[in-house]
mmCIF file of C-alpha atoms in Angstrom:
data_model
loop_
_atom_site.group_PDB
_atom_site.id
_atom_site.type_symbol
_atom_site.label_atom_id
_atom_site.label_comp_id
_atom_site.label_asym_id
_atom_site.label_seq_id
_atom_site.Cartn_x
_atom_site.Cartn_y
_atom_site.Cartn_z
ATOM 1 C CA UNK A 306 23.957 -24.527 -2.539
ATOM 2 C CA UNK A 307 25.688 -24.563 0.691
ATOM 3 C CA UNK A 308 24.141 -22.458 3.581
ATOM 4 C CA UNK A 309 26.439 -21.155 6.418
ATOM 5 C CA UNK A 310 24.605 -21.821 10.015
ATOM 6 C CA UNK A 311 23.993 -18.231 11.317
ATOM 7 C CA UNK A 312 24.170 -19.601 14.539
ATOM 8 C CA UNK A 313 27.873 -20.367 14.193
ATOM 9 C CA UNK A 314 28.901 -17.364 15.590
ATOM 10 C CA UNK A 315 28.107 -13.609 15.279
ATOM 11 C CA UNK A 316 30.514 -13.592 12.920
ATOM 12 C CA UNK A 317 28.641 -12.277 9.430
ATOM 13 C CA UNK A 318 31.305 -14.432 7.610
ATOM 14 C CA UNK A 319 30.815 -17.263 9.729
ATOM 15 C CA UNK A 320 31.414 -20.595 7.407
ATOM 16 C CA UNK A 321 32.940 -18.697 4.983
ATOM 17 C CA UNK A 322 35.720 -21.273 4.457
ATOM 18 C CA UNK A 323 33.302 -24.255 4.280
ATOM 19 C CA UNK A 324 31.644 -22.806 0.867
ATOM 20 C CA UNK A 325 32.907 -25.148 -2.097
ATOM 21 C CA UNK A 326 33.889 -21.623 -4.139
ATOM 22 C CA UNK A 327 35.390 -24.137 -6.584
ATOM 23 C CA UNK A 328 32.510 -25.585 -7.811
ATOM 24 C CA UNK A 329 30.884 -21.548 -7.808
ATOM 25 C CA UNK A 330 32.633 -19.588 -10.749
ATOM 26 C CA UNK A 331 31.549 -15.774 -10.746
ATOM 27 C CA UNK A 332 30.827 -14.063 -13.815
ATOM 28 C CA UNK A 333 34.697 -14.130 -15.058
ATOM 29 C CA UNK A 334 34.678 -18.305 -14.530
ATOM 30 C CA UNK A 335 36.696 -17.319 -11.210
ATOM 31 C CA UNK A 336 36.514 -19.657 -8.139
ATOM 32 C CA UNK A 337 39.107 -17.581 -5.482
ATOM 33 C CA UNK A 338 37.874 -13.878 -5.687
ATOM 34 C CA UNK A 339 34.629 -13.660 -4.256
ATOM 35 C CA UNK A 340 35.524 -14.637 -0.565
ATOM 36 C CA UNK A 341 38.111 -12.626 -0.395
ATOM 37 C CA UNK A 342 36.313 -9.708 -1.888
ATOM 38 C CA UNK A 343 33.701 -10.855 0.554
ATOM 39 C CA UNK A 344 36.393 -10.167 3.297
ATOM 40 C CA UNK A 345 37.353 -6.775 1.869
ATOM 41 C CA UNK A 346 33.674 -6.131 1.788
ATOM 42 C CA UNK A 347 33.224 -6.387 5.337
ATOM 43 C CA UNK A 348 35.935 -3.511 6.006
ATOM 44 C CA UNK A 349 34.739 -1.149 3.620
ATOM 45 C CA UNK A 350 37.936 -1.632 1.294
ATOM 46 C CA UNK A 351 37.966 -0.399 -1.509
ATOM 47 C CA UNK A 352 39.233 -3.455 -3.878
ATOM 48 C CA UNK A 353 35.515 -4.802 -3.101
ATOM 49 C CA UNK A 354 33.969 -2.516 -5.601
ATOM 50 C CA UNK A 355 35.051 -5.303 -8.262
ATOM 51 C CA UNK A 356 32.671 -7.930 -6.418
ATOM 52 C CA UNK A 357 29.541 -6.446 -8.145
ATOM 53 C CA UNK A 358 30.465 -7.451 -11.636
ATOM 54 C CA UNK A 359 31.693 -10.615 -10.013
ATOM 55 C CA UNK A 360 28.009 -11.177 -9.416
ATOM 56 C CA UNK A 361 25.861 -9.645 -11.375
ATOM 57 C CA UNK A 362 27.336 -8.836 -14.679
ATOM 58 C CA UNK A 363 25.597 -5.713 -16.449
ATOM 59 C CA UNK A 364 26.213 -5.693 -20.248
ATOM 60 C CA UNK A 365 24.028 -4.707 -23.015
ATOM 61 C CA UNK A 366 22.954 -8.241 -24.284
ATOM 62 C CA UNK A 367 22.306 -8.722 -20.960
ATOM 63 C CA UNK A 368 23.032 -8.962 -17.461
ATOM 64 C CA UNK A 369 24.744 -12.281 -15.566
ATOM 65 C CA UNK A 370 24.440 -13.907 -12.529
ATOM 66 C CA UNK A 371 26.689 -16.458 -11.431
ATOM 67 C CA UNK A 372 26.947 -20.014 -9.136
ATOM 68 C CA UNK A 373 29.160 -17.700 -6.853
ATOM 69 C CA UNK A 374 26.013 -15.182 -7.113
ATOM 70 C CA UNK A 375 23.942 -17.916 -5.266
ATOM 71 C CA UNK A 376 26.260 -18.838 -2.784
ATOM 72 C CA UNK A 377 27.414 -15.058 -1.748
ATOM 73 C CA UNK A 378 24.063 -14.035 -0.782
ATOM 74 C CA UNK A 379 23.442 -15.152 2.718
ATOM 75 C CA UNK A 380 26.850 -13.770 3.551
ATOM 76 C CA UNK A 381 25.729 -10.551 1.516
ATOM 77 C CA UNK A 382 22.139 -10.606 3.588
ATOM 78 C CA UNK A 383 23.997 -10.987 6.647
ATOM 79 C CA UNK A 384 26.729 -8.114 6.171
ATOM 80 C CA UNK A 385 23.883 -6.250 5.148
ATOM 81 C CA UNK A 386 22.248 -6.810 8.626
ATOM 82 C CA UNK A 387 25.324 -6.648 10.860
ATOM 83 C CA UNK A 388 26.177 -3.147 12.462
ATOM 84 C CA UNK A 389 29.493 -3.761 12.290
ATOM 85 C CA UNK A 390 29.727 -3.691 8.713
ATOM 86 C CA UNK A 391 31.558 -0.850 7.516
ATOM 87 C CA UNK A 392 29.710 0.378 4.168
ATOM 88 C CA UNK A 393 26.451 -1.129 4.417
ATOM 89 C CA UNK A 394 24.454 0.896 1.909
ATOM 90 C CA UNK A 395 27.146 -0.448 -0.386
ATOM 91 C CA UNK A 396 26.321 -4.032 0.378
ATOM 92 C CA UNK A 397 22.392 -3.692 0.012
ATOM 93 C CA UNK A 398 22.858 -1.660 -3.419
ATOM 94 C CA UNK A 399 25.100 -4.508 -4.568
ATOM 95 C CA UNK A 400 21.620 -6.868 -2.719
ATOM 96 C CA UNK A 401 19.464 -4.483 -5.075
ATOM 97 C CA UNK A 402 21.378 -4.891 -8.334
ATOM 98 C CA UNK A 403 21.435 -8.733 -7.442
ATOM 99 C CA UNK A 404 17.585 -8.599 -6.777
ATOM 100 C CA UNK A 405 16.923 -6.629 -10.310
ATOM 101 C CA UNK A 406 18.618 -8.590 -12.504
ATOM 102 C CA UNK A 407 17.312 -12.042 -10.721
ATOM 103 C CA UNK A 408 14.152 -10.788 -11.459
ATOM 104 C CA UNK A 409 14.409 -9.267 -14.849
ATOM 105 C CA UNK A 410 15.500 -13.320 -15.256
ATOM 106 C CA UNK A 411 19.611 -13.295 -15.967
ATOM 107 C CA UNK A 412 21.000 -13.900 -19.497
ATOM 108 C CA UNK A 413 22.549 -17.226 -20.398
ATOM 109 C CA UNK A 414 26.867 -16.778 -19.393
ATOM 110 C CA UNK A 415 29.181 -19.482 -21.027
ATOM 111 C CA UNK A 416 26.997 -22.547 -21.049
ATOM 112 C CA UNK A 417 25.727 -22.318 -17.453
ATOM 113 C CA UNK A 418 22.108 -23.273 -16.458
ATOM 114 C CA UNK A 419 20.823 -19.657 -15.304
ATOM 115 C CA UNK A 420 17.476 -21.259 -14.927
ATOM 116 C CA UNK A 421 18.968 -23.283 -12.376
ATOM 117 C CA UNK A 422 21.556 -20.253 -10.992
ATOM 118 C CA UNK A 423 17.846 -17.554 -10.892
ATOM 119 C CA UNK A 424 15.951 -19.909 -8.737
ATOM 120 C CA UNK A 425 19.177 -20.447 -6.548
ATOM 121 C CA UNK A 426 19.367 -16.744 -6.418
ATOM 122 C CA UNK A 427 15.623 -16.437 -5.438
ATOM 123 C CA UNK A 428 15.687 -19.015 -2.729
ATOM 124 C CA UNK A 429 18.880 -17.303 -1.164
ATOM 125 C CA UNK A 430 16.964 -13.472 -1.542
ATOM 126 C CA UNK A 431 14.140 -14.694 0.415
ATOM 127 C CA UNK A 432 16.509 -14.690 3.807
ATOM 128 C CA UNK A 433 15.421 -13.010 7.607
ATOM 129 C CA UNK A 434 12.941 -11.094 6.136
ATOM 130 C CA UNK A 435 12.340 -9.758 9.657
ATOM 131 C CA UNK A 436 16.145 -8.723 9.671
ATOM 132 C CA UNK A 437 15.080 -5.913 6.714
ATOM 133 C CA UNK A 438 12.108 -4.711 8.313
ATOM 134 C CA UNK A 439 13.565 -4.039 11.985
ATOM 135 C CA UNK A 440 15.816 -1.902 10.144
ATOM 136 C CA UNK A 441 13.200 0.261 8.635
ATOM 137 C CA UNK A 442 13.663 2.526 11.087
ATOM 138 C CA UNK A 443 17.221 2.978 11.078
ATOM 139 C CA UNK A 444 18.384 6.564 11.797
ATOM 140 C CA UNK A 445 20.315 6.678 8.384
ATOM 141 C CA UNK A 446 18.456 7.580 5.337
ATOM 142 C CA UNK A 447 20.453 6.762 2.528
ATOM 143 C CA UNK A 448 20.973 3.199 4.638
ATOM 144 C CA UNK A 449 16.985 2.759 5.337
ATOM 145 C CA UNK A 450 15.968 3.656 1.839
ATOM 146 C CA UNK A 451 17.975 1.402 0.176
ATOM 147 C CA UNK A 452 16.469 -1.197 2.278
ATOM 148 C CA UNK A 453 12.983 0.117 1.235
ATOM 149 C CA UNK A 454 14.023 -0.008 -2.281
ATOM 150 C CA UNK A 455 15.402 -3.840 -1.728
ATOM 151 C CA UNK A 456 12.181 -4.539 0.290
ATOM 152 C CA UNK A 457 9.971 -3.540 -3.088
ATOM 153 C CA UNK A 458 12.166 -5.822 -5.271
ATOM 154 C CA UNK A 459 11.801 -8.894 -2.571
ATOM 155 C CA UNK A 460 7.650 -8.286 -2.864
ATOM 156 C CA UNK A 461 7.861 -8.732 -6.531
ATOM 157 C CA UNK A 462 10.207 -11.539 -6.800
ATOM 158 C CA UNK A 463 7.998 -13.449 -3.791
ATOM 159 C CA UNK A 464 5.021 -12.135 -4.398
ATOM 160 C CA UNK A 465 2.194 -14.004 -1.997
ATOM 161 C CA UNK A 466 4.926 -14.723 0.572
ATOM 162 C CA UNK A 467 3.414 -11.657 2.837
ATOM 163 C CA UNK A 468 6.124 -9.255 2.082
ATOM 164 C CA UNK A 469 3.765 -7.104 0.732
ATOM 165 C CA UNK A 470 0.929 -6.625 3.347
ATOM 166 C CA UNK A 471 3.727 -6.270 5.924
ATOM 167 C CA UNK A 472 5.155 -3.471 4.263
ATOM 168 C CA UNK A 473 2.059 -1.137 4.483
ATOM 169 C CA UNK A 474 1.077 -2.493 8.109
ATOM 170 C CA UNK A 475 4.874 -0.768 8.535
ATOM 171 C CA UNK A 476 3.526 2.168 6.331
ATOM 172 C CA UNK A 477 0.739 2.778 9.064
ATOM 173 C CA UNK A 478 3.008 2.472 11.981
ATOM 174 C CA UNK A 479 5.785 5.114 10.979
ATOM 175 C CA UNK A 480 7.521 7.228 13.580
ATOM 176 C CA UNK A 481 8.102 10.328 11.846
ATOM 177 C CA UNK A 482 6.432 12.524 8.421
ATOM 178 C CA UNK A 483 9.494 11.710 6.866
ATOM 179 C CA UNK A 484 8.973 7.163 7.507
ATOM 180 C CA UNK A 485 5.972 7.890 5.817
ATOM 181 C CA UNK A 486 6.729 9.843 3.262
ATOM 182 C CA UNK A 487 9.495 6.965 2.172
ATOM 183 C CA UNK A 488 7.549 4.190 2.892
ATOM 184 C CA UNK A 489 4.223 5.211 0.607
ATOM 185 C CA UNK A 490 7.169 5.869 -2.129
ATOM 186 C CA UNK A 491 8.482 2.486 -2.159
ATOM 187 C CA UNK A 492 5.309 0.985 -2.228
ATOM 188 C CA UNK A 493 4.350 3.212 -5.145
ATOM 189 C CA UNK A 494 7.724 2.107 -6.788
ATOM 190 C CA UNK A 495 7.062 -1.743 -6.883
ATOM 191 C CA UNK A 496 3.459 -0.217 -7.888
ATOM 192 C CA UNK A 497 4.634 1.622 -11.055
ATOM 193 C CA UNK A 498 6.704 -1.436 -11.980
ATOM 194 C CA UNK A 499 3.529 -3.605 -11.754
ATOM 195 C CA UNK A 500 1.483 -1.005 -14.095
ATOM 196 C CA UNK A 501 4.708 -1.054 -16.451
ATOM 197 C CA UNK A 502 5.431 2.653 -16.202
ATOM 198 C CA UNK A 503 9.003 2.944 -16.624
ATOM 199 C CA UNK A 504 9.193 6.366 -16.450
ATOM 200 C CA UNK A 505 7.359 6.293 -12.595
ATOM 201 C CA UNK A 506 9.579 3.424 -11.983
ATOM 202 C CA UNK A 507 12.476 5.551 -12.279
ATOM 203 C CA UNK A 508 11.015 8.403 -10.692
ATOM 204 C CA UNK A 509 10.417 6.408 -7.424
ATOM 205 C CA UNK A 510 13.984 5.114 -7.274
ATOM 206 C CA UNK A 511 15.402 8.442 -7.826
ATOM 207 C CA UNK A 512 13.992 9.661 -5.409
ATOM 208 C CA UNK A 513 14.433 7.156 -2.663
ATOM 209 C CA UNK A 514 18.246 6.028 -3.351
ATOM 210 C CA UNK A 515 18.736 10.364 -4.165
ATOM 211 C CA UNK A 516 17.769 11.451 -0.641
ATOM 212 C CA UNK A 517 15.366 13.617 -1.399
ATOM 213 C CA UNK A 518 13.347 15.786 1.301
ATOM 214 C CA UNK A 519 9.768 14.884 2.179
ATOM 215 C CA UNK A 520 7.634 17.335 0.344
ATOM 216 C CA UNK A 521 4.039 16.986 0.029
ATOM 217 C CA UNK A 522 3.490 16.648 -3.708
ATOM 218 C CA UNK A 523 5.486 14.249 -3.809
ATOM 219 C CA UNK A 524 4.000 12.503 -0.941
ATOM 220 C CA UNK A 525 0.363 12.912 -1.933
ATOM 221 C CA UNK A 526 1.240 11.868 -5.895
ATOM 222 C CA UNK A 527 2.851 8.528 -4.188
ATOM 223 C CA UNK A 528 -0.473 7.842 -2.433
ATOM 224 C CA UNK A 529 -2.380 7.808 -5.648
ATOM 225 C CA UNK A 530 -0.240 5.720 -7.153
ATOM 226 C CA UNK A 531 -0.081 3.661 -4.246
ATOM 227 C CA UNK A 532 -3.021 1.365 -4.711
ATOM 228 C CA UNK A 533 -4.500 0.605 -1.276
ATOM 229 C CA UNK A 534 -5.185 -3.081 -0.814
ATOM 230 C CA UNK A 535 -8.721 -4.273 -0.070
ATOM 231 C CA UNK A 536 -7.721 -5.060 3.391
ATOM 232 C CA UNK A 537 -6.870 -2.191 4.854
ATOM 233 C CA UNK A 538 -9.919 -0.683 6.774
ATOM 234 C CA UNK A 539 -11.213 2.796 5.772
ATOM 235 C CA UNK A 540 -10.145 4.251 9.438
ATOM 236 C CA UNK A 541 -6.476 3.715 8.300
ATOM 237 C CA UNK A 542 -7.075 5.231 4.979
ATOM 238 C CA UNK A 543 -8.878 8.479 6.616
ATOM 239 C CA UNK A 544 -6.214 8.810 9.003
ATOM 240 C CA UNK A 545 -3.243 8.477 5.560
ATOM 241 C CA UNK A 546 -5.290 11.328 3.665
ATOM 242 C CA UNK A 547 -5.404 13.510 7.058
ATOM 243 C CA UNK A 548 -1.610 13.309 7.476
ATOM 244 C CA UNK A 549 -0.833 14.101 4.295
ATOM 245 C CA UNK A 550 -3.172 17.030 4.532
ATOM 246 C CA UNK A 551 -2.217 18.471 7.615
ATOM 247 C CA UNK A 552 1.309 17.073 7.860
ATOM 248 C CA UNK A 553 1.365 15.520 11.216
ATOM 249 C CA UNK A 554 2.764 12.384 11.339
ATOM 250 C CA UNK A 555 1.239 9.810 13.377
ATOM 251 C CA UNK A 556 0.997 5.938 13.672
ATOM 252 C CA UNK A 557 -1.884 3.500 14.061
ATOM 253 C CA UNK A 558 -0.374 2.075 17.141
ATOM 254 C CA UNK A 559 -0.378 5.608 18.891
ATOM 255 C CA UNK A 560 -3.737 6.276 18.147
ATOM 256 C CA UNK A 561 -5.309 2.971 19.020
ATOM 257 C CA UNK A 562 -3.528 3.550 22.214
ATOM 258 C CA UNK A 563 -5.266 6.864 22.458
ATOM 259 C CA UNK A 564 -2.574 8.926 22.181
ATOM 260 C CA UNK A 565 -2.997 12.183 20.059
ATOM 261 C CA UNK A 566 -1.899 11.498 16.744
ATOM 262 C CA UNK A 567 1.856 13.222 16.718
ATOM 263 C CA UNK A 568 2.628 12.952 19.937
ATOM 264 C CA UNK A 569 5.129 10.731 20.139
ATOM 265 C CA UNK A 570 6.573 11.912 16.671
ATOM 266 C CA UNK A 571 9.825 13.778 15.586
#
């Protein structure tokens, strides 16, 4: 799989050109669309809504990736990233439906190896982790919960890798009710998946990639199916069940400072 150097340029699409797309068919055995759909992506056209079946096929013997799949992704990770991307909650649900069908493990497409093409695609999911989690406070919802949603699908595909532990320390150290209230959802989504509850599973996702308001049932039912790992001490637990209860937000990094929990909170 070619890589393109991010430190080419600033340039999202930076070594673009230097890809050998011929040797990557997408899902339609096509070797020219994806970099210019790649291209269109980037300016929020809207021809690039074909590039999601390009690369990850749904049908209902089931869903494709492709060698183009593999070698889109950095560029995907990176447009993600970049501010000056025009539709970027398009680009990480397009990450997200890449993610879910790498993991659900993609069905065989006209004689290629999708063993080989899955661990391709996991290698090339696993990039500037840090890049998702500075945005986890990004003043968008609907931009910073798809990135919590894409965040619970990278902790199951690389489970171990820290992903996971890093995602409650940012749980603990949210900046508003409303960070927390997301955050404890996600982590109860990749929890319902793990306990094979469907039904939760889509619950969770609906309500993170639907926008919905913080509202304490909903935040409180998240915590209890949010199962706290053996790590975290009981003084950060207390402090979780006393926000929820009173619904002040605070963080552990404002009161370990000894500031009053809330005070620096919106």
């Amino acid at each position: 799989m070619t890589r393109p150097d991010a430190a080419i340029s600033n340039d999202p699409l930076a070594a673009l050109d230097q890809v050998r797309w011929d040797l990557a068919p997408d899902c339609y055995r096509d070797t020219e669309q994806v970099p210019m759909l790649l291209r269109l992506l980037r300016q929020g056209e809207r021809m690039a809504g074909r590039l999601p079946d390009r690369l990850a096929m749904l049908s209902p013997v089931g869903d494709h990736l492709s060698p183009a799949t593999a070698e889109a992704l950095p560029f995907l990770i990176r447009l993600a990233q970049h501010q000056d991307t025009r539709d970027r909650v398009a680009v990480v649900a397009l990450l997200i439906r890449i993610a879910r069908t790498t993991d659900g493990g993609p069905a065989t497409l006209y004689g290629q190896d999708m063993v080989q093409v899955g661990r391709a695609c996991r290698r090339a999911l696993r990039g500037d982790m840090d890049g998702w989690f500075n945005l986890l406070g990004h003043p968008d919802r609907p931009f910073r919960r798809h990135v919590l949603v894409l965040l619970a699908l990278l902790s199951r595909l690389h489970g171990g890798t820290g992903i996971y532990s890093r995602r409650w320390d940012a749980l603990f150290n949210s900046d508003s009710r409303e960070q927390f209230a997301e955050r404890v959802v996600s982590i109860a989504y990749e929890g319902a998946w793990e306990a094979r509850s469907g039904d939760l599973e889509r619950q969770w996702e609906s309500w993170l990639l639907g926008g919905g308001a913080v509202e304490d049932e909903v935040v409180r039912t998240a915590w209890d199916h949010a199962k706290v790992p053996y790590w975290i001490d009981d003084d950060d637990v207390t402090t979780a069940r006393v926000l929820m209860e009173s619904q002040v937000p605070g963080s552990r990094q404002s009161r370990r400072s000894g500031a009053e929990p809330g005070s620096a909170m919106g």
